[in-house]
Amino acid sequence: MKHQVILSIASNRFQSKNLSRARLCLGEVLQDLHFTSEQWTEPVNTCRRDTYLNQLATGMTEKDEDELNEWLKQTERRFGRNDAKRRLGIVTIDLDILEFDGERRHLRDWERPYVQSLISEL
């Protein structure tokens, strides 16, 4: 069974390069993949002042939600994301499920201005 998803992609370290790499990786598990434009945002609730580059994606996957979430977390680790960097506020890549089969996740993220403005591009 195929599932419709909306994902959030963000990075505050080598932002353009990491978003580009993430788009390629997402093609491994998502079909009918579409991306919004990229949007720069200021950091929130972090000790670092590095700006974030954000983007949304939508597509179809055969993975169930748990499988997809685990694949996303493994991909973050492949990009170098770990607890030590998290404590320092370094986000090489952040991949989150915002919506799975029409059900919203990460509800606070939906309130962020960049999500509200980019969602219309999907």
Short mmCIF file of N, CA, C and O in Angstrom, two decimals:
data_model
loop_
_atom_site.label_atom_id
_atom_site.label_comp_id
_atom_site.label_asym_id
_atom_site.label_seq_id
_atom_site.Cartn_x
_atom_site.Cartn_y
_atom_site.Cartn_z
N MET A 1 0.84 -1.19 0.00
CA MET A 1 0.00 0.00 0.00
C MET A 1 0.88 1.25 0.00
O MET A 1 1.87 1.33 0.72
N LYS A 2 0.52 2.21 -0.80
CA LYS A 2 1.28 3.46 -0.85
C LYS A 2 0.67 4.48 0.09
O LYS A 2 -0.54 4.55 0.26
N HIS A 3 1.57 5.27 0.70
CA HIS A 3 1.17 6.28 1.66
C HIS A 3 1.63 7.65 1.17
O HIS A 3 2.76 7.80 0.70
N GLN A 4 0.77 8.65 1.31
CA GLN A 4 1.09 10.03 0.97
C GLN A 4 1.74 10.70 2.18
O GLN A 4 1.22 10.59 3.29
N VAL A 5 2.88 11.37 1.98
CA VAL A 5 3.58 12.03 3.08
C VAL A 5 3.97 13.44 2.71
O VAL A 5 4.15 13.78 1.53
N ILE A 6 4.11 14.27 3.74
CA ILE A 6 4.74 15.59 3.63
C ILE A 6 5.88 15.58 4.63
O ILE A 6 5.69 15.22 5.81
N LEU A 7 7.05 15.97 4.18
CA LEU A 7 8.25 15.99 5.02
C LEU A 7 8.80 17.40 5.13
O LEU A 7 8.67 18.20 4.21
N SER A 8 9.46 17.65 6.24
CA SER A 8 10.20 18.88 6.46
C SER A 8 11.69 18.54 6.39
O SER A 8 12.13 17.54 6.97
N ILE A 9 12.45 19.38 5.70
CA ILE A 9 13.90 19.20 5.55
C ILE A 9 14.55 20.49 6.03
O ILE A 9 14.15 21.58 5.62
N ALA A 10 15.56 20.38 6.89
CA ALA A 10 16.23 21.59 7.40
C ALA A 10 17.70 21.29 7.70
O ALA A 10 18.06 20.17 8.04
N SER A 11 18.51 22.34 7.61
CA SER A 11 19.93 22.23 7.94
C SER A 11 20.46 23.61 8.34
O SER A 11 20.03 24.62 7.79
N ASN A 12 21.39 23.62 9.31
CA ASN A 12 22.07 24.87 9.66
C ASN A 12 23.58 24.74 9.49
O ASN A 12 24.34 25.56 9.97
N ARG A 13 24.00 23.70 8.77
CA ARG A 13 25.42 23.46 8.53
C ARG A 13 25.61 23.01 7.09
O ARG A 13 25.01 22.03 6.70
N PHE A 14 26.41 23.74 6.30
CA PHE A 14 26.56 23.43 4.88
C PHE A 14 25.17 23.22 4.27
O PHE A 14 24.88 22.22 3.62
N GLN A 15 24.32 24.21 4.49
CA GLN A 15 22.89 24.10 4.26
C GLN A 15 22.53 23.68 2.83
O GLN A 15 21.78 22.71 2.64
N SER A 16 23.00 24.38 1.83
CA SER A 16 22.62 24.07 0.45
C SER A 16 23.09 22.67 0.05
O SER A 16 22.35 21.91 -0.57
N LYS A 17 24.32 22.35 0.41
CA LYS A 17 24.87 21.03 0.09
C LYS A 17 24.06 19.93 0.76
O LYS A 17 23.72 18.92 0.13
N ASN A 18 23.73 20.11 2.02
CA ASN A 18 23.01 19.06 2.74
C ASN A 18 21.57 18.92 2.27
O ASN A 18 21.05 17.80 2.20
N LEU A 19 20.91 20.01 1.92
CA LEU A 19 19.56 19.87 1.37
C LEU A 19 19.60 19.17 0.02
O LEU A 19 18.74 18.33 -0.27
N SER A 20 20.58 19.49 -0.78
CA SER A 20 20.71 18.83 -2.08
C SER A 20 20.93 17.33 -1.91
O SER A 20 20.29 16.51 -2.58
N ARG A 21 21.80 16.95 -1.00
CA ARG A 21 22.05 15.53 -0.72
C ARG A 21 20.79 14.86 -0.18
O ARG A 21 20.48 13.72 -0.55
N ALA A 22 20.06 15.55 0.68
CA ALA A 22 18.83 14.98 1.25
C ALA A 22 17.79 14.73 0.16
O ALA A 22 17.11 13.70 0.17
N ARG A 23 17.67 15.65 -0.79
CA ARG A 23 16.71 15.46 -1.89
C ARG A 23 17.04 14.18 -2.67
O ARG A 23 16.14 13.41 -3.02
N LEU A 24 18.31 13.95 -2.92
CA LEU A 24 18.71 12.73 -3.62
C LEU A 24 18.37 11.49 -2.79
O LEU A 24 17.83 10.51 -3.32
N CYS A 25 18.66 11.53 -1.52
CA CYS A 25 18.37 10.39 -0.64
C CYS A 25 16.87 10.10 -0.58
O CYS A 25 16.45 8.93 -0.59
N LEU A 26 16.05 11.13 -0.51
CA LEU A 26 14.60 10.93 -0.42
C LEU A 26 14.06 10.22 -1.65
O LEU A 26 13.06 9.49 -1.56
N GLY A 27 14.72 10.39 -2.77
CA GLY A 27 14.32 9.68 -3.98
C GLY A 27 14.45 8.17 -3.87
O GLY A 27 13.86 7.43 -4.65
N GLU A 28 15.19 7.69 -2.86
CA GLU A 28 15.34 6.25 -2.64
C GLU A 28 14.06 5.63 -2.07
O GLU A 28 13.83 4.44 -2.25
N VAL A 29 13.24 6.42 -1.37
CA VAL A 29 12.07 5.85 -0.68
C VAL A 29 10.75 6.51 -1.06
O VAL A 29 9.70 6.04 -0.64
N LEU A 30 10.81 7.61 -1.82
CA LEU A 30 9.58 8.30 -2.19
C LEU A 30 9.43 8.34 -3.70
O LEU A 30 10.40 8.61 -4.42
N GLN A 31 8.22 8.10 -4.16
CA GLN A 31 7.89 8.25 -5.57
C GLN A 31 7.01 9.50 -5.72
O GLN A 31 6.46 10.00 -4.74
N ASP A 32 6.85 9.95 -6.95
CA ASP A 32 6.07 11.16 -7.22
C ASP A 32 6.51 12.29 -6.29
O ASP A 32 5.69 13.00 -5.70
N LEU A 33 7.81 12.44 -6.18
CA LEU A 33 8.43 13.37 -5.22
C LEU A 33 8.42 14.79 -5.77
O LEU A 33 8.79 15.03 -6.92
N HIS A 34 7.96 15.72 -4.93
CA HIS A 34 7.94 17.14 -5.29
C HIS A 34 8.49 17.94 -4.11
O HIS A 34 8.21 17.61 -2.95
N PHE A 35 9.22 19.00 -4.44
CA PHE A 35 9.83 19.85 -3.43
C PHE A 35 9.34 21.29 -3.57
O PHE A 35 9.09 21.76 -4.68
N THR A 36 9.27 21.98 -2.45
CA THR A 36 9.00 23.41 -2.47
C THR A 36 10.31 24.13 -2.76
O THR A 36 11.37 23.52 -2.84
N SER A 37 10.23 25.44 -2.85
CA SER A 37 11.44 26.24 -2.88
C SER A 37 12.10 26.16 -1.50
O SER A 37 11.51 25.62 -0.56
N GLU A 38 13.29 26.67 -1.40
CA GLU A 38 14.01 26.71 -0.12
C GLU A 38 13.74 28.05 0.56
O GLU A 38 13.54 29.05 -0.11
N GLN A 39 13.77 28.04 1.89
CA GLN A 39 13.56 29.29 2.62
C GLN A 39 14.52 29.36 3.81
O GLN A 39 14.64 28.40 4.57
N TRP A 40 15.20 30.49 3.93
CA TRP A 40 16.12 30.73 5.05
C TRP A 40 15.32 31.21 6.26
O TRP A 40 14.40 32.01 6.11
N THR A 41 15.70 30.72 7.44
CA THR A 41 15.05 31.16 8.67
C THR A 41 16.10 31.35 9.76
O THR A 41 17.16 30.72 9.74
N GLU A 42 15.76 32.20 10.70
CA GLU A 42 16.62 32.41 11.86
C GLU A 42 16.43 31.26 12.85
O GLU A 42 15.34 30.69 12.93
N PRO A 43 17.46 30.93 13.62
CA PRO A 43 17.34 29.84 14.60
C PRO A 43 16.38 30.19 15.73
O PRO A 43 16.23 31.36 16.09
N VAL A 44 15.73 29.17 16.27
CA VAL A 44 14.81 29.31 17.39
C VAL A 44 15.23 28.33 18.48
O VAL A 44 15.48 27.16 18.20
N ASN A 45 15.32 28.79 19.70
CA ASN A 45 15.63 27.92 20.85
C ASN A 45 16.93 27.15 20.69
O ASN A 45 16.98 25.95 20.93
N THR A 46 17.99 27.82 20.28
CA THR A 46 19.29 27.16 20.14
C THR A 46 20.39 28.14 20.51
O THR A 46 20.21 29.36 20.42
N CYS A 47 21.52 27.60 20.91
CA CYS A 47 22.66 28.45 21.29
C CYS A 47 23.42 28.97 20.08
O CYS A 47 24.15 29.93 20.17
N ARG A 48 23.23 28.35 18.91
CA ARG A 48 23.93 28.76 17.70
C ARG A 48 23.14 29.83 16.97
O ARG A 48 21.93 29.87 17.04
N ARG A 49 23.85 30.64 16.23
CA ARG A 49 23.20 31.70 15.45
C ARG A 49 23.16 31.36 13.96
O ARG A 49 22.78 32.20 13.15
N ASP A 50 23.59 30.16 13.58
CA ASP A 50 23.59 29.77 12.17
C ASP A 50 22.16 29.74 11.64
O ASP A 50 21.27 29.15 12.26
N THR A 51 21.94 30.34 10.48
CA THR A 51 20.61 30.32 9.89
C THR A 51 20.31 28.93 9.32
O THR A 51 21.22 28.17 8.98
N TYR A 52 19.03 28.64 9.25
CA TYR A 52 18.57 27.36 8.72
C TYR A 52 18.10 27.55 7.29
O TYR A 52 17.52 28.58 6.94
N LEU A 53 18.33 26.53 6.49
CA LEU A 53 17.72 26.45 5.18
C LEU A 53 16.66 25.36 5.27
O LEU A 53 16.94 24.24 5.72
N ASN A 54 15.43 25.70 4.90
CA ASN A 54 14.28 24.81 5.06
C ASN A 54 13.62 24.54 3.72
O ASN A 54 13.63 25.38 2.83
N GLN A 55 12.98 23.38 3.65
CA GLN A 55 12.25 23.00 2.45
C GLN A 55 11.23 21.94 2.85
O GLN A 55 11.44 21.20 3.82
N LEU A 56 10.13 21.86 2.11
CA LEU A 56 9.16 20.79 2.31
C LEU A 56 9.18 19.88 1.09
O LEU A 56 9.55 20.30 -0.01
N ALA A 57 8.77 18.64 1.31
CA ALA A 57 8.68 17.67 0.23
C ALA A 57 7.40 16.87 0.39
O ALA A 57 6.92 16.66 1.52
N THR A 58 6.88 16.40 -0.71
CA THR A 58 5.74 15.49 -0.67
C THR A 58 6.00 14.36 -1.64
O THR A 58 6.71 14.52 -2.64
N GLY A 59 5.44 13.20 -1.30
CA GLY A 59 5.60 12.05 -2.17
C GLY A 59 4.82 10.87 -1.64
O GLY A 59 4.10 10.98 -0.64
N MET A 60 5.00 9.75 -2.32
CA MET A 60 4.34 8.51 -1.96
C MET A 60 5.40 7.50 -1.56
O MET A 60 6.48 7.46 -2.16
N THR A 61 5.09 6.68 -0.55
CA THR A 61 6.02 5.66 -0.10
C THR A 61 5.28 4.37 0.21
O THR A 61 4.12 4.39 0.61
N GLU A 62 5.99 3.27 0.05
CA GLU A 62 5.44 1.96 0.43
C GLU A 62 5.75 1.66 1.89
O GLU A 62 5.18 0.73 2.46
N LYS A 63 6.62 2.44 2.51
CA LYS A 63 6.97 2.21 3.91
C LYS A 63 5.83 2.67 4.80
O LYS A 63 5.17 3.67 4.51
N ASP A 64 5.62 1.93 5.90
CA ASP A 64 4.65 2.43 6.88
C ASP A 64 5.31 3.56 7.66
O ASP A 64 6.50 3.84 7.48
N GLU A 65 4.56 4.21 8.52
CA GLU A 65 5.08 5.40 9.19
C GLU A 65 6.32 5.11 10.04
O GLU A 65 7.29 5.86 10.02
N ASP A 66 6.29 4.01 10.79
CA ASP A 66 7.44 3.66 11.63
C ASP A 66 8.67 3.36 10.79
O ASP A 66 9.78 3.80 11.12
N GLU A 67 8.49 2.63 9.69
CA GLU A 67 9.61 2.32 8.81
C GLU A 67 10.19 3.58 8.19
O GLU A 67 11.41 3.75 8.12
N LEU A 68 9.32 4.46 7.74
CA LEU A 68 9.79 5.71 7.14
C LEU A 68 10.52 6.56 8.17
O LEU A 68 11.60 7.10 7.89
N ASN A 69 9.95 6.68 9.36
CA ASN A 69 10.60 7.47 10.40
C ASN A 69 11.98 6.91 10.74
O ASN A 69 12.95 7.67 10.89
N GLU A 70 12.11 5.60 10.84
CA GLU A 70 13.41 4.99 11.13
C GLU A 70 14.38 5.25 9.98
O GLU A 70 15.56 5.56 10.21
N TRP A 71 13.92 5.17 8.74
CA TRP A 71 14.78 5.44 7.59
C TRP A 71 15.26 6.89 7.63
O TRP A 71 16.43 7.17 7.37
N LEU A 72 14.37 7.83 7.98
CA LEU A 72 14.75 9.24 8.08
C LEU A 72 15.81 9.44 9.15
O LEU A 72 16.79 10.18 8.94
N LYS A 73 15.65 8.81 10.32
CA LYS A 73 16.62 8.95 11.41
C LYS A 73 17.96 8.34 11.02
O LYS A 73 19.02 8.89 11.34
N GLN A 74 17.93 7.21 10.33
CA GLN A 74 19.19 6.61 9.84
C GLN A 74 19.88 7.53 8.85
O GLN A 74 21.11 7.67 8.86
N THR A 75 19.10 8.16 7.99
CA THR A 75 19.66 9.10 7.03
C THR A 75 20.29 10.29 7.74
O THR A 75 21.39 10.74 7.39
N GLU A 76 19.63 10.80 8.78
CA GLU A 76 20.22 11.89 9.56
C GLU A 76 21.57 11.46 10.14
O GLU A 76 22.54 12.24 10.09
N ARG A 77 21.64 10.26 10.64
CA ARG A 77 22.92 9.76 11.20
C ARG A 77 23.98 9.63 10.11
O ARG A 77 25.15 9.94 10.34
N ARG A 78 23.57 9.19 8.92
CA ARG A 78 24.53 9.10 7.80
C ARG A 78 25.09 10.47 7.45
O ARG A 78 26.22 10.59 6.98
N PHE A 79 24.31 11.52 7.65
CA PHE A 79 24.75 12.89 7.40
C PHE A 79 25.61 13.43 8.53
O PHE A 79 26.06 14.56 8.48
N GLY A 80 25.78 12.65 9.60
CA GLY A 80 26.63 13.06 10.72
C GLY A 80 25.88 13.60 11.91
O GLY A 80 26.50 14.11 12.85
N ARG A 81 24.57 13.51 11.89
CA ARG A 81 23.81 14.02 13.05
C ARG A 81 23.98 13.06 14.22
O ARG A 81 23.84 11.85 14.09
N ASN A 82 24.32 13.63 15.37
CA ASN A 82 24.50 12.82 16.58
C ASN A 82 24.24 13.69 17.81
O ASN A 82 24.01 14.89 17.70
N ASP A 83 24.28 13.05 18.98
CA ASP A 83 23.97 13.77 20.22
C ASP A 83 24.96 14.89 20.52
O ASP A 83 24.57 15.95 21.00
N ALA A 84 26.23 14.67 20.23
CA ALA A 84 27.24 15.70 20.51
C ALA A 84 26.95 16.95 19.68
O ALA A 84 26.99 18.07 20.21
N LYS A 85 26.66 16.78 18.40
CA LYS A 85 26.34 17.93 17.55
C LYS A 85 25.03 18.57 17.98
O LYS A 85 24.89 19.79 17.95
N ARG A 86 24.08 17.75 18.38
CA ARG A 86 22.78 18.28 18.83
C ARG A 86 22.98 19.21 20.03
O ARG A 86 22.39 20.28 20.08
N ARG A 87 23.83 18.79 20.97
CA ARG A 87 24.10 19.63 22.15
C ARG A 87 24.76 20.95 21.76
O ARG A 87 24.57 21.97 22.43
N LEU A 88 25.52 20.95 20.68
CA LEU A 88 26.18 22.16 20.20
C LEU A 88 25.28 22.99 19.28
O LEU A 88 25.67 24.06 18.84
N GLY A 89 24.10 22.48 18.98
CA GLY A 89 23.18 23.20 18.11
C GLY A 89 23.46 23.04 16.63
O GLY A 89 22.92 23.78 15.81
N ILE A 90 24.29 22.07 16.27
CA ILE A 90 24.62 21.82 14.87
C ILE A 90 23.62 20.83 14.30
O ILE A 90 23.47 19.72 14.81
N VAL A 91 22.94 21.24 13.23
CA VAL A 91 21.96 20.38 12.58
C VAL A 91 22.42 20.17 11.14
O VAL A 91 22.15 20.99 10.26
N THR A 92 23.13 19.07 10.91
CA THR A 92 23.58 18.78 9.55
C THR A 92 22.37 18.54 8.64
O THR A 92 22.34 19.04 7.53
N ILE A 93 21.40 17.78 9.14
CA ILE A 93 20.14 17.60 8.42
C ILE A 93 19.08 17.19 9.43
O ILE A 93 19.37 16.47 10.39
N ASP A 94 17.89 17.69 9.23
CA ASP A 94 16.74 17.31 10.06
C ASP A 94 15.62 16.93 9.10
O ASP A 94 15.23 17.73 8.25
N LEU A 95 15.15 15.70 9.22
CA LEU A 95 14.11 15.17 8.34
C LEU A 95 12.94 14.73 9.22
O LEU A 95 13.09 13.82 10.03
N ASP A 96 11.81 15.38 9.07
CA ASP A 96 10.64 15.08 9.90
C ASP A 96 9.41 14.83 9.04
O ASP A 96 9.20 15.50 8.02
N ILE A 97 8.58 13.90 9.50
CA ILE A 97 7.29 13.66 8.87
C ILE A 97 6.32 14.71 9.41
O ILE A 97 6.06 14.76 10.61
N LEU A 98 5.81 15.56 8.53
CA LEU A 98 4.81 16.55 8.92
C LEU A 98 3.40 16.01 8.76
O LEU A 98 2.49 16.40 9.49
N GLU A 99 3.23 15.12 7.78
CA GLU A 99 1.91 14.56 7.56
C GLU A 99 2.07 13.16 6.96
O GLU A 99 2.92 12.95 6.09
N PHE A 100 1.26 12.23 7.44
CA PHE A 100 1.28 10.86 6.93
C PHE A 100 -0.17 10.46 6.66
O PHE A 100 -0.99 10.44 7.58
N ASP A 101 -0.46 10.16 5.41
CA ASP A 101 -1.82 9.80 4.99
C ASP A 101 -2.87 10.78 5.52
O ASP A 101 -3.92 10.39 6.04
N GLY A 102 -2.57 12.07 5.41
CA GLY A 102 -3.53 13.11 5.78
C GLY A 102 -3.58 13.45 7.25
O GLY A 102 -4.31 14.36 7.65
N GLU A 103 -2.80 12.75 8.09
CA GLU A 103 -2.78 13.04 9.52
C GLU A 103 -1.52 13.82 9.86
O GLU A 103 -0.40 13.36 9.61
N ARG A 104 -1.71 14.97 10.45
CA ARG A 104 -0.59 15.85 10.77
C ARG A 104 0.22 15.33 11.96
O ARG A 104 -0.33 14.79 12.91
N ARG A 105 1.52 15.55 11.86
CA ARG A 105 2.48 15.26 12.93
C ARG A 105 3.22 16.55 13.23
O ARG A 105 3.15 17.50 12.48
N HIS A 106 3.99 16.58 14.31
CA HIS A 106 4.79 17.76 14.67
C HIS A 106 3.93 19.02 14.58
O HIS A 106 4.23 19.97 13.84
N LEU A 107 2.88 19.05 15.34
CA LEU A 107 1.87 20.11 15.22
C LEU A 107 2.44 21.51 15.42
O LEU A 107 2.00 22.46 14.77
N ARG A 108 3.42 21.65 16.31
CA ARG A 108 4.02 22.98 16.50
C ARG A 108 4.75 23.46 15.25
O ARG A 108 4.79 24.65 14.97
N ASP A 109 5.32 22.53 14.49
CA ASP A 109 6.01 22.91 13.25
C ASP A 109 5.04 23.52 12.24
O ASP A 109 5.43 24.40 11.47
N TRP A 110 3.79 23.05 12.23
CA TRP A 110 2.80 23.59 11.30
C TRP A 110 2.53 25.07 11.55
O TRP A 110 2.08 25.79 10.66
N GLU A 111 2.82 25.54 12.76
CA GLU A 111 2.61 26.95 13.10
C GLU A 111 3.76 27.84 12.64
O GLU A 111 3.62 29.06 12.64
N ARG A 112 4.88 27.25 12.26
CA ARG A 112 6.03 28.05 11.86
C ARG A 112 5.76 28.76 10.54
O ARG A 112 5.19 28.17 9.61
N PRO A 113 6.16 30.02 10.45
CA PRO A 113 5.87 30.79 9.22
C PRO A 113 6.40 30.14 7.95
O PRO A 113 5.73 30.18 6.91
N TYR A 114 7.58 29.52 7.99
CA TYR A 114 8.09 28.93 6.75
C TYR A 114 7.24 27.75 6.30
O TYR A 114 7.05 27.55 5.10
N VAL A 115 6.71 26.96 7.22
CA VAL A 115 5.83 25.84 6.85
C VAL A 115 4.54 26.41 6.25
O VAL A 115 4.08 25.96 5.20
N GLN A 116 4.00 27.42 6.89
CA GLN A 116 2.75 28.01 6.39
C GLN A 116 2.91 28.61 4.98
O GLN A 116 2.01 28.52 4.17
N SER A 117 4.07 29.19 4.72
CA SER A 117 4.25 29.79 3.40
C SER A 117 4.65 28.75 2.34
O SER A 117 4.21 28.86 1.20
N LEU A 118 5.40 27.73 2.71
CA LEU A 118 5.85 26.75 1.73
C LEU A 118 4.78 25.71 1.40
O LEU A 118 4.78 25.16 0.29
N ILE A 119 3.89 25.43 2.33
CA ILE A 119 2.90 24.37 2.10
C ILE A 119 2.05 24.63 0.86
O ILE A 119 1.65 23.69 0.16
N SER A 120 1.83 25.89 0.56
CA SER A 120 1.00 26.22 -0.62
C SER A 120 1.71 25.83 -1.94
O SER A 120 1.05 25.72 -2.97
N GLU A 121 3.02 25.61 -1.88
CA GLU A 121 3.76 25.21 -3.08
C GLU A 121 3.60 23.73 -3.41
O GLU A 121 3.99 23.28 -4.49
N LEU A 122 3.06 22.98 -2.47
CA LEU A 122 2.88 21.54 -2.71
C LEU A 122 1.54 21.29 -3.34
O LEU A 122 1.24 20.32 -3.91
#
